Amino acid sequence: MSDTPSPASGRELRDLKARAQRLDPVVKIGKAGLSDALFTALETALGQHDLVKVKFDDLKEQKKELVPQLVARSGAQLIQRVGNCLLYTSDAADE
């Protein structure tokens, strides 16, 4: 069996995306990129919230390469990517 989280259903995705519209970014990716501090902040945010918005303040041109690395290392499920913002949910929220 796979260690990857199961994708949310269509209804769950709609609900999560609707809730995300009112969220401000909790974690911002700056010049330091995918640093240990960023992953610590993301892990803390996912522990406190079931839905976390992440924003690229810098490195916007590299986001297509960085997003898969962020997903793989964080273990969180990517729900949506719009512009410079990403929406994540923790595995615990899906259980």
CSV table of C-alpha atoms in Angstrom, one decimal:
chain,number,residue,atom,x,y,z
A,1,MET,CA,0.0,0.0,0.0
A,2,SER,CA,1.0,3.6,-0.5
A,3,ASP,CA,2.1,6.1,2.1
A,4,THR,CA,0.6,9.0,0.1
A,5,PRO,CA,-2.6,10.4,1.6
A,6,SER,CA,-5.8,9.6,-0.2
A,7,PRO,CA,-7.1,12.6,-2.2
A,8,ALA,CA,-10.1,14.3,-0.8
A,9,SER,CA,-13.5,13.7,-2.5
A,10,GLY,CA,-15.0,16.3,-4.8
A,11,ARG,CA,-17.4,17.6,-2.1
A,12,GLU,CA,-14.5,17.8,0.5
A,13,LEU,CA,-12.4,19.7,-2.0
A,14,ARG,CA,-15.2,22.2,-2.7
A,15,ASP,CA,-15.6,22.7,1.1
A,16,LEU,CA,-11.9,23.2,1.7
A,17,LYS,CA,-11.5,25.6,-1.2
A,18,ALA,CA,-14.5,27.6,0.0
A,19,ARG,CA,-13.0,27.9,3.5
A,20,ALA,CA,-9.6,28.8,2.0
A,21,GLN,CA,-11.0,32.0,0.4
A,22,ARG,CA,-11.3,33.6,3.8
A,23,LEU,CA,-7.8,32.5,5.0
A,24,ASP,CA,-4.7,34.7,5.1
A,25,PRO,CA,-1.4,33.0,4.4
A,26,VAL,CA,0.1,31.5,7.6
A,27,VAL,CA,3.4,30.5,6.1
A,28,LYS,CA,5.4,32.6,3.6
A,29,ILE,CA,8.2,31.3,1.4
A,30,GLY,CA,10.9,34.0,1.2
A,31,LYS,CA,14.5,34.3,-0.1
A,32,ALA,CA,15.6,31.4,2.1
A,33,GLY,CA,13.4,29.0,0.1
A,34,LEU,CA,12.6,25.6,1.4
A,35,SER,CA,14.7,25.9,4.6
A,36,ASP,CA,14.4,23.9,7.8
A,37,ALA,CA,12.7,27.0,9.4
A,38,LEU,CA,10.0,26.9,6.7
A,39,PHE,CA,9.3,23.3,7.3
A,40,THR,CA,9.2,23.8,11.0
A,41,ALA,CA,6.7,26.7,10.5
A,42,LEU,CA,4.6,24.6,8.2
A,43,GLU,CA,4.6,21.7,10.6
A,44,THR,CA,3.5,23.9,13.4
A,45,ALA,CA,0.8,25.6,11.3
A,46,LEU,CA,-0.6,22.2,10.2
A,47,GLY,CA,-0.6,21.1,13.9
A,48,GLN,CA,-2.7,24.1,14.9
A,49,HIS,CA,-5.0,24.3,11.8
A,50,ASP,CA,-6.5,21.7,9.6
A,51,LEU,CA,-6.1,24.0,6.5
A,52,VAL,CA,-3.0,26.1,5.9
A,53,LYS,CA,-2.4,28.7,3.1
A,54,VAL,CA,1.2,29.2,2.0
A,55,LYS,CA,2.3,32.1,-0.1
A,56,PHE,CA,5.4,32.6,-2.3
A,57,ASP,CA,6.8,36.0,-1.4
A,58,ASP,CA,10.0,35.3,-3.3
A,59,LEU,CA,11.2,32.5,-5.7
A,60,LYS,CA,7.9,32.9,-7.6
A,61,GLU,CA,9.6,31.8,-10.9
A,62,GLN,CA,10.8,28.5,-9.3
A,63,LYS,CA,7.5,27.6,-7.6
A,64,LYS,CA,6.7,24.9,-10.2
A,65,GLU,CA,9.9,23.1,-9.2
A,66,LEU,CA,9.5,23.8,-5.4
A,67,VAL,CA,5.9,22.8,-4.9
A,68,PRO,CA,6.5,19.0,-5.4
A,69,GLN,CA,9.5,19.2,-3.0
A,70,LEU,CA,7.4,21.0,-0.4
A,71,VAL,CA,4.7,18.4,-0.7
A,72,ALA,CA,7.1,15.4,-0.5
A,73,ARG,CA,9.0,16.8,2.5
A,74,SER,CA,6.0,18.1,4.5
A,75,GLY,CA,3.8,15.1,4.1
A,76,ALA,CA,0.8,17.4,3.8
A,77,GLN,CA,-1.8,17.1,1.1
A,78,LEU,CA,-1.8,19.9,-1.6
A,79,ILE,CA,-5.4,20.9,-2.1
A,80,GLN,CA,-4.9,23.8,-4.6
A,81,ARG,CA,-2.4,26.1,-6.2
A,82,VAL,CA,-3.6,29.4,-7.4
A,83,GLY,CA,-1.2,32.1,-8.4
A,84,ASN,CA,1.5,32.4,-5.7
A,85,CYS,CA,-0.6,30.7,-3.0
A,86,LEU,CA,-0.8,27.0,-2.0
A,87,LEU,CA,-3.4,25.4,0.1
A,88,TYR,CA,-2.5,22.4,2.3
A,89,THR,CA,-4.3,20.1,4.7
A,90,SER,CA,-2.7,17.8,7.2
A,91,ASP,CA,-3.1,14.0,7.0
A,92,ALA,CA,-4.8,14.2,10.4
A,93,ALA,CA,-7.6,16.3,9.0
A,94,ASP,CA,-8.4,13.5,6.5
A,95,GLU,CA,-8.7,10.8,9.2
